[in-house]
Coordinates of C-alpha atoms and ligand atoms in Angstrom, one line a residue:
M1 CA 16.2 -9.5 52.8
C2 CA 17.9 -10.3 56.0
F3 CA 16.6 -8.6 59.1
C4 CA 19.6 -9.7 61.0
T5 CA 21.6 -6.8 62.2
K6 CA 25.2 -6.7 62.9
I7 CA 26.0 -6.8 66.6
T8 CA 28.1 -3.8 67.1
R9 CA 30.7 -3.2 69.7
T10 CA 28.4 -0.6 71.3
D11 CA 25.7 -3.2 71.6
R12 CA 28.0 -5.6 73.3
L13 CA 29.0 -2.9 75.7
V14 CA 25.3 -2.2 76.4
V15 CA 24.6 -5.9 77.1
V16 CA 27.6 -6.2 79.3
G17 CA 26.6 -3.0 81.1
I18 CA 23.0 -4.3 81.7
F19 CA 24.4 -7.6 82.9
C20 CA 26.8 -5.9 85.3
A21 CA 24.1 -3.6 86.6
L22 CA 21.8 -6.6 87.3
L23 CA 24.6 -8.4 89.0
I24 CA 25.3 -5.4 91.2
L25 CA 21.6 -5.1 92.1
A26 CA 21.5 -8.7 92.9
L27 CA 24.6 -8.4 95.1
V28 CA 23.2 -5.3 96.9
K29 CA 19.9 -7.2 97.5
L30 CA 21.8 -10.2 98.8
I31 CA 23.8 -8.1 101.1
L32 CA 20.8 -6.1 102.3
F33 CA 18.6 -9.0 102.8
S34 CA 21.1 -11.7 103.5
S35 CA 19.2 -12.1 106.8
E36 CA 16.3 -13.5 104.8
V37 CA 18.3 -16.7 104.2
P38 CA 18.2 -18.5 107.6
L39 CA 21.6 -19.4 108.8
N40 CA 21.9 -22.8 110.4
V41 CA 22.1 -22.6 114.1
P42 CA 24.5 -25.0 115.8
D43 CA 23.3 -27.3 118.6
N44 CA 24.6 -25.1 121.3
P45 CA 24.7 -21.6 119.9
R46 CA 26.8 -19.1 121.8
Y47 CA 23.9 -16.9 122.6
Q48 CA 22.6 -19.6 124.9
D49 CA 25.8 -19.5 126.9
A50 CA 25.0 -17.6 130.1
S51 CA 28.7 -17.1 130.9
L52 CA 29.1 -14.7 127.9
S53 CA 28.5 -11.0 128.2
T54 CA 25.1 -9.7 127.2
D55 CA 26.6 -7.8 124.2
E56 CA 28.3 -11.0 122.9
R57 CA 25.1 -12.9 123.2
V58 CA 23.0 -10.3 121.5
D59 CA 25.6 -10.0 118.6
N60 CA 25.7 -13.8 118.2
L61 CA 21.9 -14.2 118.2
L62 CA 21.4 -11.3 115.8
S63 CA 23.8 -12.9 113.3
Y64 CA 21.4 -15.8 112.9
M65 CA 18.2 -13.8 112.6
T66 CA 16.3 -13.3 109.3
L67 CA 14.6 -10.0 108.6
E68 CA 11.2 -11.7 109.4
E69 CA 12.5 -12.9 112.8
K70 CA 13.8 -9.4 113.6
I71 CA 10.4 -7.8 112.7
G72 CA 8.6 -10.4 114.8
Q73 CA 10.6 -9.4 117.8
M74 CA 9.3 -5.9 117.4
A75 CA 5.7 -7.0 117.7
L76 CA 3.9 -6.9 121.0
V77 CA 0.5 -8.7 120.5
E78 CA -2.5 -8.6 122.7
K79 CA -3.2 -12.2 123.7
N80 CA -6.8 -12.2 122.5
S81 CA -5.6 -11.3 119.0
V82 CA -3.2 -14.2 118.6
E83 CA -5.0 -16.1 115.9
E84 CA -3.2 -19.4 116.4
I85 CA -0.7 -20.1 119.0
E86 CA 1.6 -21.5 116.3
D87 CA 1.9 -17.9 115.0
I88 CA 4.3 -17.3 117.9
K89 CA 6.7 -19.5 116.0
T90 CA 5.6 -18.7 112.5
Y91 CA 6.1 -15.0 113.0
A92 CA 8.8 -15.2 115.7
L93 CA 6.7 -12.8 117.8
G94 CA 8.7 -11.0 120.4
A95 CA 6.1 -10.3 123.1
I96 CA 2.5 -10.8 124.2
L97 CA 0.5 -8.7 126.6
S98 CA -2.7 -9.1 128.5
G99 CA -4.4 -5.7 128.2
A100 CA -6.4 -4.6 131.2
G101 CA -9.0 -7.2 131.9
S102 CA -7.7 -9.7 129.4
K103 CA -7.4 -12.8 131.4
P104 CA -7.4 -16.6 131.0
E105 CA -10.7 -18.4 130.8
E106 CA -10.1 -19.7 134.2
N107 CA -9.0 -16.6 136.1
T108 CA -7.0 -18.2 138.8
L109 CA -3.3 -18.4 139.5
A110 CA -3.2 -21.8 137.8
G111 CA -5.2 -20.4 134.8
W112 CA -2.6 -17.7 134.3
Q113 CA 0.3 -20.1 134.7
K114 CA -1.2 -22.3 132.0
L115 CA -2.0 -19.4 129.6
V116 CA 1.4 -17.8 129.9
G117 CA 3.2 -21.1 130.1
N118 CA 1.7 -22.1 126.7
F119 CA 2.9 -19.0 125.0
K120 CA 6.3 -19.3 126.5
Q121 CA 6.7 -22.9 125.6
T122 CA 5.7 -22.2 122.0
A123 CA 8.2 -19.4 121.7
R124 CA 10.9 -21.8 123.0
E125 CA 10.1 -24.2 120.2
S126 CA 10.7 -21.5 117.5
R127 CA 13.7 -21.8 115.3
L128 CA 15.9 -19.6 117.5
G129 CA 14.1 -20.3 120.7
I130 CA 13.9 -16.6 121.7
P131 CA 11.8 -16.4 124.7
I132 CA 8.8 -14.0 124.6
L133 CA 8.2 -11.2 127.1
Y134 CA 4.7 -11.5 128.6
G135 CA 3.5 -8.1 129.8
V136 CA 0.7 -7.0 132.1
D137 CA -0.5 -3.8 133.8
A138 CA 0.4 -4.8 137.4
I139 CA 0.1 -1.2 138.5
H140 CA -1.0 -1.7 142.1
G141 CA 0.0 -5.3 142.8
H142 CA -0.8 -8.1 140.3
S143 CA -4.3 -7.0 140.5
N144 CA -5.5 -8.8 137.4
V145 CA -5.6 -12.1 139.3
P146 CA -8.2 -12.9 142.0
G147 CA -6.5 -13.5 145.3
A148 CA -3.5 -11.2 144.6
T149 CA -2.4 -8.6 147.1
V150 CA -3.8 -5.3 145.8
F151 CA -1.7 -2.5 147.0
P152 CA -2.8 1.2 147.1
H153 CA -2.9 2.9 143.8
A154 CA 0.2 5.1 143.2
I155 CA -1.3 8.3 144.5
G156 CA -1.6 6.7 147.9
L157 CA 2.0 5.5 147.7
G158 CA 2.9 9.1 146.9
A159 CA 1.2 10.2 150.1
T160 CA 3.4 7.9 152.1
G161 CA 6.6 9.4 150.6
D162 CA 8.3 6.3 151.9
V163 CA 11.0 5.2 149.4
K164 CA 11.8 1.9 151.2
L165 CA 8.1 1.0 151.4
I166 CA 7.6 1.6 147.7
E167 CA 10.7 -0.5 146.8
A168 CA 9.3 -3.3 149.0
I169 CA 5.9 -3.1 147.4
A170 CA 7.4 -3.3 144.0
T171 CA 9.4 -6.4 145.0
A172 CA 6.4 -8.1 146.5
T173 CA 4.4 -7.3 143.3
A174 CA 7.2 -8.8 141.2
E175 CA 7.0 -12.0 143.3
E176 CA 3.3 -12.2 142.7
I177 CA 3.7 -11.5 139.0
R178 CA 6.4 -14.1 138.7
A179 CA 4.2 -16.7 140.3
T180 CA 2.0 -16.5 137.2
G181 CA 5.0 -16.8 134.8
I182 CA 4.8 -13.2 133.6
T183 CA 8.0 -11.4 133.0
W184 CA 7.1 -7.8 132.3
A185 CA 5.1 -5.1 134.1
Y186 CA 3.8 -1.8 132.7
S187 CA 4.8 0.3 135.7
P188 CA 5.9 2.5 137.4
N189 CA 3.8 5.4 136.2
L190 CA 5.8 8.7 136.1
D191 CA 3.1 11.0 134.9
L192 CA 2.7 14.3 136.6
P193 CA -1.0 15.2 136.9
R194 CA -1.8 18.9 137.2
D195 CA -5.5 18.8 136.6
I196 CA -7.7 16.8 138.9
R197 CA -10.3 16.4 136.1
W198 CA -8.0 13.8 134.5
G199 CA -9.1 10.2 134.9
R200 CA -5.6 9.0 135.4
T201 CA -4.6 11.2 138.3
Y202 CA -4.4 8.3 140.7
E203 CA -2.1 6.3 138.6
A204 CA 0.7 8.8 139.3
F205 CA 2.6 9.2 142.6
S206 CA 2.5 13.0 142.7
D207 CA 2.6 16.2 140.7
D208 CA 6.0 16.8 142.2
P209 CA 8.8 15.8 139.7
E210 CA 11.3 15.1 142.5
L211 CA 9.1 12.9 144.6
T212 CA 7.9 11.1 141.4
A213 CA 11.5 10.6 140.3
T214 CA 12.6 9.2 143.7
L215 CA 9.6 6.9 144.1
G216 CA 9.7 5.8 140.5
A217 CA 13.4 4.8 140.7
A218 CA 12.6 2.9 143.9
Y219 CA 9.8 1.1 142.1
V220 CA 12.1 0.1 139.3
T221 CA 14.7 -1.1 141.7
G222 CA 12.2 -3.1 143.6
L223 CA 10.5 -4.7 140.6
Q224 CA 13.8 -5.6 139.0
A225 CA 15.3 -6.9 142.3
E226 CA 17.1 -10.2 141.8
Y227 CA 15.6 -13.0 143.6
K228 CA 16.5 -14.6 146.9
D229 CA 17.7 -17.8 145.3
G230 CA 20.3 -15.8 143.4
E231 CA 18.9 -16.4 139.9
K232 CA 19.3 -13.6 137.5
D233 CA 15.6 -13.4 136.9
F234 CA 13.5 -10.3 137.4
I235 CA 10.4 -8.6 136.3
L236 CA 11.2 -6.0 133.7
A237 CA 9.8 -2.5 134.7
T238 CA 8.4 -0.1 132.2
P239 CA 8.3 3.5 133.3
K240 CA 5.5 5.3 131.4
H241 CA 4.2 7.4 129.8
Y242 CA 7.0 9.3 128.1
V243 CA 6.7 12.3 128.2
G244 CA 4.7 15.3 129.4
N245 CA 1.8 13.1 130.3
G246 CA -0.4 14.8 132.9
A247 CA 0.1 18.3 131.4
M248 CA -2.6 17.9 128.7
V249 CA -5.1 20.6 128.2
W250 CA -8.8 20.1 129.1
G251 CA -10.8 19.7 125.9
S252 CA -7.8 18.7 123.8
S253 CA -8.3 14.9 123.7
S254 CA -7.9 13.2 120.4
N255 CA -10.4 10.6 121.6
E256 CA -14.0 11.8 121.1
N257 CA -15.1 10.1 124.3
F258 CA -12.5 11.8 126.5
N259 CA -11.7 15.4 127.4
I260 CA -8.2 15.5 128.7
D261 CA -6.7 11.9 128.5
Q262 CA -4.8 11.4 125.2
G263 CA -4.8 15.2 124.8
T264 CA -2.2 17.8 124.0
T265 CA 0.6 18.7 126.3
E266 CA 1.0 22.4 126.0
I267 CA 4.3 23.2 127.6
N268 CA 7.5 24.5 126.2
E269 CA 10.7 22.4 125.7
E270 CA 12.4 23.8 128.7
K271 CA 9.6 22.8 131.0
L272 CA 9.5 19.4 129.3
R273 CA 13.2 18.9 130.0
T274 CA 13.4 20.4 133.5
T275 CA 10.1 18.9 134.9
Y276 CA 8.9 15.9 132.9
L277 CA 12.1 14.3 131.7
P278 CA 14.0 13.9 135.1
P279 CA 11.8 11.1 136.5
F280 CA 12.6 9.1 133.4
E281 CA 16.3 9.8 133.6
K282 CA 16.3 8.6 137.2
A283 CA 14.3 5.5 136.3
I284 CA 17.0 4.8 133.6
D285 CA 19.7 5.2 136.2
A286 CA 17.9 2.7 138.4
G287 CA 18.1 0.2 135.5
A288 CA 14.9 0.6 133.5
M289 CA 15.2 -1.2 130.2
S290 CA 11.9 -0.5 128.5
I291 CA 9.9 2.8 128.5
M292 CA 6.4 3.3 127.2
V293 CA 5.6 6.4 125.1
G294 CA 2.3 8.1 125.9
L295 CA -0.9 8.6 123.9
N296 CA -0.6 12.4 124.4
S297 CA 0.6 14.8 121.8
W298 CA 3.2 17.5 122.1
G299 CA 2.5 20.4 119.7
D300 CA 0.5 18.7 117.0
T301 CA 2.5 15.5 117.0
K302 CA 1.6 12.3 118.8
M303 CA 4.3 11.0 121.2
S304 CA 4.9 7.8 119.1
A305 CA 6.0 10.1 116.2
Q306 CA 8.2 12.4 118.3
K307 CA 11.6 11.5 116.8
Y308 CA 13.2 14.4 118.5
L309 CA 12.0 13.4 122.0
I310 CA 12.5 9.6 121.5
Q311 CA 15.6 9.3 119.4
D312 CA 17.5 12.5 119.9
V313 CA 16.7 13.3 123.5
L314 CA 16.0 10.0 125.3
K315 CA 18.3 7.7 123.3
D316 CA 21.1 9.9 122.0
E317 CA 21.3 12.6 124.7
V318 CA 20.2 10.7 127.8
G319 CA 21.8 7.5 126.6
F320 CA 18.8 5.2 127.1
K321 CA 20.0 1.7 126.0
G322 CA 16.8 -0.1 126.5
F323 CA 13.8 -0.3 124.1
I324 CA 10.8 2.0 123.5
V325 CA 7.4 0.4 123.4
S326 CA 4.3 2.2 122.1
D327 CA 1.1 2.3 124.0
W328 CA -2.0 0.4 122.8
Y329 CA -3.2 1.8 119.5
G330 CA -0.9 4.8 119.8
V331 CA 1.1 4.2 116.7
Y332 CA -1.9 4.0 114.4
E333 CA -3.2 7.3 115.8
I334 CA -0.3 8.9 113.9
P335 CA -2.0 10.3 110.8
G336 CA -1.4 8.9 107.3
G337 CA -2.8 5.4 107.6
N338 CA -1.3 2.3 109.2
Y339 CA 1.6 1.9 106.8
Q340 CA 2.8 5.5 107.1
A341 CA 2.2 5.5 110.8
T342 CA 4.3 2.4 111.3
V343 CA 7.1 3.9 109.3
T344 CA 7.0 7.2 111.1
A345 CA 6.9 5.5 114.6
I346 CA 9.8 3.1 113.9
N347 CA 11.9 5.8 112.4
A348 CA 11.1 8.0 115.4
G349 CA 12.7 5.4 117.6
V350 CA 9.8 3.2 118.7
D351 CA 11.3 -0.3 119.0
M352 CA 8.4 -2.4 119.9
V353 CA 4.9 -1.7 118.7
M354 CA 1.9 -2.6 120.9
L355 CA -0.6 -4.3 118.6
P356 CA -4.0 -4.8 120.3
F357 CA -5.7 -6.2 117.2
D358 CA -3.6 -7.2 114.3
Y359 CA 0.0 -8.3 113.9
K360 CA 0.1 -9.7 110.3
G361 CA -0.6 -6.3 108.8
F362 CA 2.2 -4.8 111.0
I363 CA 4.7 -7.4 109.9
E364 CA 3.8 -6.9 106.2
N365 CA 4.1 -3.2 106.5
V366 CA 7.5 -3.2 108.1
Q367 CA 8.8 -5.7 105.5
K368 CA 7.5 -3.5 102.8
A369 CA 9.1 -0.4 104.3
V370 CA 12.5 -2.1 104.6
R371 CA 12.3 -3.3 101.0
R372 CA 11.4 0.2 99.9
G373 CA 14.2 1.6 102.0
E374 CA 11.7 3.7 104.0
I375 CA 13.0 2.0 107.2
K376 CA 16.7 1.3 107.2
L377 CA 17.9 -2.2 108.1
E378 CA 20.2 -0.5 110.7
R379 CA 17.1 0.9 112.5
I380 CA 15.6 -2.6 112.6
D381 CA 18.8 -4.0 113.9
D382 CA 19.0 -1.3 116.5
A383 CA 15.5 -1.9 117.7
V384 CA 16.0 -5.7 117.9
R385 CA 19.4 -5.3 119.6
R386 CA 17.7 -3.2 122.3
I387 CA 14.9 -5.7 122.8
L388 CA 17.3 -8.7 123.0
Y389 CA 19.5 -6.8 125.4
A390 CA 16.6 -6.4 127.8
K391 CA 15.5 -10.0 127.4
F392 CA 19.0 -11.3 128.1
S393 CA 19.4 -8.9 131.0
A394 CA 16.1 -10.0 132.6
G395 CA 17.5 -13.5 132.6
I396 CA 14.5 -15.0 130.6
F397 CA 16.8 -16.9 128.2
D398 CA 18.4 -18.7 131.1
V399 CA 15.5 -19.7 133.3
T400 CA 13.4 -22.4 131.8
V401 CA 10.8 -22.8 134.4
H402 CA 10.0 -19.3 135.2
E403 CA 6.6 -19.7 136.9
K404 CA 7.4 -20.8 140.4
T405 CA 4.4 -21.5 142.4
D406 CA 5.9 -20.0 145.5
D407 CA 3.8 -19.2 148.4
S408 CA 4.3 -15.4 148.0
F409 CA 1.1 -14.9 145.9
G410 CA -1.4 -13.2 148.1
S411 CA 0.7 -14.2 151.1
L412 CA 0.3 -13.0 154.7
K413 CA 3.6 -11.2 154.4
H414 CA 2.4 -9.2 151.4
R415 CA -0.9 -8.5 153.0
K416 CA 0.8 -7.1 156.0
L417 CA 3.0 -4.9 153.8
A418 CA -0.2 -3.7 152.0
R419 CA -1.9 -3.0 155.4
D420 CA 1.1 -0.9 156.6
A421 CA 1.2 1.0 153.3
V422 CA -2.5 1.8 153.5
A423 CA -2.1 3.2 157.1
Q424 CA 0.8 5.3 155.9
S425 CA -1.0 6.6 152.9
L426 CA -3.9 8.1 155.0
V427 CA -4.0 11.9 154.9
L428 CA -5.8 13.6 157.7
L429 CA -7.2 16.9 156.2
K430 CA -9.2 18.0 159.2
N431 CA -9.4 16.8 162.8
E432 CA -11.7 19.1 164.9
N433 CA -11.1 18.6 168.7
N434 CA -8.7 15.7 167.9
I435 CA -11.6 13.4 167.4
L436 CA -9.2 11.0 165.6
P437 CA -7.8 8.6 166.4
V438 CA -10.9 7.3 168.1
N439 CA -10.4 7.3 171.9
N440 CA -10.2 3.6 172.8
N441 CA -10.1 4.2 176.6
R442 CA -13.9 3.9 176.7
S443 CA -16.3 2.0 174.7
Q444 CA -18.2 4.1 172.2
K445 CA -21.1 3.6 169.9
I446 CA -19.9 3.9 166.3
Y447 CA -22.1 4.0 163.2
V448 CA -20.5 3.2 159.8
A449 CA -22.2 4.0 156.5
G450 CA -21.4 4.6 152.8
G451 CA -21.1 2.6 149.6
A452 CA -17.4 2.3 149.9
A453 CA -17.4 0.9 153.4
D454 CA -17.9 -2.8 152.6
N455 CA -16.7 -3.1 149.0
I456 CA -13.2 -4.2 148.2
G457 CA -13.8 -3.6 144.5
K458 CA -14.7 0.0 145.1
Q459 CA -11.8 0.6 147.5
S460 CA -9.4 -1.0 145.0
G461 CA -10.4 1.2 142.1
A462 CA -9.9 0.4 138.4
W463 CA -7.2 -1.9 137.0
T464 CA -8.4 -4.5 139.4
I465 CA -9.6 -7.8 137.7
E466 CA -11.2 -5.6 135.0
W467 CA -9.9 -2.4 133.3
Q468 CA -12.8 -0.4 134.9
G469 CA -12.6 -2.3 138.2
V470 CA -15.2 -4.5 139.8
D471 CA -17.9 -4.3 142.5
G472 CA -18.0 -6.2 145.7
N473 CA -15.9 -8.5 147.9
W474 CA -16.0 -11.7 145.9
F475 CA -12.6 -11.6 144.2
N476 CA -10.2 -11.1 147.0
D477 CA -9.8 -12.4 150.5
G478 CA -8.5 -9.1 151.7
T479 CA -10.6 -6.9 154.0
S480 CA -13.1 -4.3 153.3
I481 CA -12.8 -1.1 155.4
L482 CA -15.9 -2.2 157.5
A483 CA -14.3 -5.6 158.1
G484 CA -11.1 -3.8 159.2
I485 CA -13.0 -1.5 161.5
K486 CA -14.8 -4.5 163.1
E487 CA -11.6 -6.4 163.5
V488 CA -9.6 -3.5 164.9
A489 CA -12.2 -1.9 167.0
G490 CA -15.0 -4.4 167.4
G491 CA -13.6 -5.7 170.8
T492 CA -13.7 -2.2 172.3
H493 CA -16.5 -0.3 170.7
T494 CA -20.0 -1.1 169.4
I495 CA -19.9 -1.0 165.6
E496 CA -23.1 -0.8 163.6
F497 CA -23.3 -0.6 159.8
Q498 CA -26.1 0.7 157.5
E499 CA -25.0 1.6 154.0
Q500 CA -27.3 4.6 153.6
G501 CA -26.6 5.9 157.1
I502 CA -30.2 5.3 158.1
F503 CA -30.2 4.3 161.8
S504 CA -33.0 4.5 164.4
T505 CA -33.6 8.0 165.7
S506 CA -35.3 6.6 168.8
T507 CA -32.1 5.3 170.3
P508 CA -29.3 7.6 171.7
K509 CA -27.1 9.1 169.0
A510 CA -23.8 7.3 168.1
D511 CA -20.7 8.9 169.6
I512 CA -19.1 8.9 166.1
G513 CA -20.5 8.3 162.6
I514 CA -18.0 7.2 160.0
A515 CA -19.0 7.8 156.4
V516 CA -16.9 5.9 153.9
V517 CA -17.8 7.5 150.6
G518 CA -16.2 8.5 147.3
E519 CA -15.6 7.6 143.7
S520 CA -16.6 4.5 141.9
P521 CA -13.8 2.9 139.9
Y522 CA -12.9 4.4 136.5
A523 CA -9.9 4.0 134.2
E524 CA -8.2 6.3 131.7
G525 CA -10.3 8.9 129.8
W526 CA -13.5 7.3 131.2
G527 CA -12.6 9.0 134.4
D528 CA -12.3 12.5 132.9
T529 CA -14.8 14.6 134.6
A530 CA -15.6 18.3 134.7
Q531 CA -16.4 18.5 138.4
P532 CA -14.7 15.8 140.6
S533 CA -16.9 15.9 143.7
L534 CA -19.0 13.7 145.9
N535 CA -22.3 12.7 144.3
E536 CA -25.8 13.4 145.7
E537 CA -26.1 10.0 147.2
D538 CA -22.8 10.3 149.1
L539 CA -23.8 13.7 150.4
S540 CA -27.1 12.5 151.6
I541 CA -25.5 9.5 153.4
I542 CA -23.3 11.9 155.3
E543 CA -26.4 14.0 156.1
N544 CA -28.2 10.9 157.3
L545 CA -25.3 10.0 159.5
K546 CA -25.0 13.5 161.0
K547 CA -28.6 13.3 162.2
V548 CA -27.8 10.2 164.3
S549 CA -24.2 10.9 165.4
E550 CA -22.5 13.3 167.7
K551 CA -19.6 13.7 165.4
V552 CA -19.0 12.8 161.8
V553 CA -15.8 11.5 160.3
V554 CA -15.7 11.4 156.5
V555 CA -13.3 8.9 154.9
L556 CA -12.8 9.6 151.2
I557 CA -12.2 6.8 148.8
T558 CA -10.9 8.6 145.8
G559 CA -8.4 8.7 143.0
R560 CA -7.9 12.5 143.2
P561 CA -8.7 15.5 145.3
L562 CA -12.5 16.1 145.2
L563 CA -14.2 19.5 145.5
I564 CA -15.3 19.6 149.1
T565 CA -15.0 23.3 149.8
D566 CA -18.7 23.8 150.5
E567 CA -19.1 20.8 152.7
I568 CA -16.0 20.4 154.8
S569 CA -17.0 22.8 157.5
D570 CA -19.9 20.5 158.4
W571 CA -17.6 17.6 159.0
D572 CA -15.6 17.0 162.2
A573 CA -12.8 15.0 160.6
V574 CA -11.8 14.1 157.0
V575 CA -9.4 11.3 156.1
V576 CA -8.3 10.8 152.5
A577 CA -7.8 7.1 152.0
W578 CA -7.2 7.2 148.2
L579 CA -7.8 3.8 146.6
P580 CA -6.3 1.6 149.3
G581 CA -6.6 -1.8 147.6
S582 CA -7.3 -5.1 149.4
A583 CA -6.1 -4.0 152.8
G584 CA -9.1 -2.1 154.3
D585 CA -7.8 -2.9 157.7
G586 CA -5.0 -0.4 157.1
V587 CA -7.7 2.3 157.1
A588 CA -9.0 1.1 160.4
D589 CA -5.5 1.1 161.9
G590 CA -5.3 4.8 161.3
L591 CA -8.9 5.6 162.5
F592 CA -8.4 3.7 165.7
G593 CA -4.9 4.7 166.5
K594 CA -3.0 1.5 165.8
K595 CA -0.9 3.6 163.4
P596 CA -0.2 7.4 163.5
F597 CA -1.4 9.6 160.7
T598 CA 1.7 10.4 158.7
G599 CA 0.5 10.8 155.1
R600 CA 0.8 14.0 153.3
L601 CA -1.0 15.2 150.2
P602 CA 1.1 14.3 147.2
L603 CA -0.5 17.1 145.1
P604 CA -2.4 20.3 146.0
W605 CA -6.1 20.0 146.8
P606 CA -7.9 22.7 144.8
A607 CA -10.8 24.7 146.3
S608 CA -12.5 25.1 143.0
I609 CA -12.2 24.2 139.3
A610 CA -11.1 27.7 138.5
Q611 CA -7.8 26.8 140.2
V612 CA -6.9 24.1 137.8
P613 CA -4.5 23.3 136.2
I614 CA -2.1 23.8 139.0
E615 CA 1.5 24.3 138.0
T616 CA 4.2 22.0 139.4
D617 CA 5.4 24.9 141.6
G618 CA 2.0 25.0 143.2
T619 CA 0.6 28.1 141.4
T620 CA -3.1 27.8 140.7
K621 CA -4.6 29.0 137.5
D622 CA -6.4 31.9 139.1
N623 CA -3.6 32.5 141.6
S624 CA -5.8 31.9 144.6
P625 CA -4.6 29.5 147.3
P626 CA -5.7 25.9 147.1
L627 CA -7.9 24.4 149.8
F628 CA -4.8 22.5 151.0
P629 CA -1.3 22.8 149.5
R630 CA 0.8 19.9 148.4
Y631 CA 2.3 18.0 151.4
F632 CA -0.4 19.2 153.7
G633 CA -1.5 16.6 156.3
V634 CA -2.5 16.9 160.0
T635 CA 0.0 14.7 161.8
E636 CA 0.0 13.7 165.5
Ligands
BGC701 C1 -2.6 2.4 128.7 C2 -1.3 1.9 129.2 C3 -1.3 0.4 129.4 C4 -1.7 -0.2 128.1 C5 -1.7 -1.7 128.2 C6 -3.2 1.6 127.6 O1 -4.5 1.9 127.3 O2 -2.5 3.8 128.4 O3 -1.0 2.6 130.4 O4 -0.1 0.0 129.9 O5 -3.0 0.2 127.8 O6 -2.8 -2.3 128.9

């Protein structure tokens, strides 16, 4: 018996049908993933031609890129996680960052140049030679590097309210960043803090959206200023943290170690749009090409997953053409596991994902998602187009030796600028009998005390060398406040220092005792605290000083308003010096009358914790007046 069956017409049709379907599938796959077949790049590809428009260059480069190369551009990897430097080429990585405190083995200018130079050179050797962006938190000068000029933290700059000064500081910072070969800075900070218990209050200029918008735009302009030699080469700014950061509710943090940082922003959409969005719009108008999304949530959704706010509002409505970068581990804090979180964030409009620990998993996940159609190829192309646009615009394709060891790093010029900024940032809260500025017409005996008096680390605050800051004077040849006082007033007055304020009681009292006290450095949620106030040690230093001085001046080194309601009546004068950075002499300039007091509080100074949060219109939670309103400052 023959088991052969006759091949019928229907069978033939089925076979042909299956064949056609397979062919169509193969064609579809080929079209979809045609980028996986690397196209040969000519010797002088058009995208390397600086005379073409940025759009033309982006289009040309994109046409050569494989899917893997595109995904690589979307990865921002912490430098300590890079397993092998060759991975820059293998995975065509788009960007590297030094997270706070992540420095070269030899933490010097030369050490940074070598570290960054190696990464950059390796990227240049990749198939398409796309330069990497190297990013760093230069949030108050290039403060990661010993010897850099450390400017006041943003809250002090807010107190100056001086737009030109802020622009000049950003340009000076850009010059110092550039000296290390770095191309990208995670600043300015456009958060609007409304609760002094938040550990990031000092990173912001103010709680006033208008002032923040104005100073933020000036900072972007200054950082992205083109250089004197006319090269199109600037440090890319990154306004952060989009959006509503600063309006989180105490106790809502998603991080078990924190209270308010990384918490939930509980405001309605109208408030978000009218108050928190404008500083970002203004920064975009000033030329910002990358924006960092926050670690906060709005409603029950983390910012990195907020498609409505990122894609619909910022990109489609506002018209932001640059790229969105996520913050630290922010993407993986979206629920659902790393794969789902990645898909959600990229589909929400995140273009570049910050990857503190692992990039291979990220790359695999994105590839998988594209294959499954869960992330559309158009979304990948859009993200990469935005990233390349920023890279071309910043000039990093066209400048081969970026790290110029110019003499601007820590230069006298920058130190003078910092000193002026510090003097301008001082806010005089109280000045009984006009005790300040100190009368220089006669020689006076002056006692100086306090743990912040002779400590550049403390006066600089966190984000200085280390994430949580450092202690002492070893890392910077700036001036401590004590050194500044000696330099400015030592020729006229007798200056004596004892940290605890313990001076002989058998000699005549000092005419003036100056207590330089305040907060020790802290960063992010580690600075969340229920009662921001002076600690017992500081209070006893002031008491000690009072016993041996006719008058007492308290200089507050602090990242936020402190609760001083119960003590201020015992003090003759109070100066808020914020976190001035490496130019302690600027504080002395104010105290001894070389510069007038012009600073004003960039945010209200509450009388009690019952008053916080304070709304941006100045309304306190319990409707009672703050100790000092926003923009208060005794001026001469
Ligand atoms: C902070 C960002 C910072 C980033 C990179 C995060 O923890 O929230 O402000 O830019 O780290 O260091």
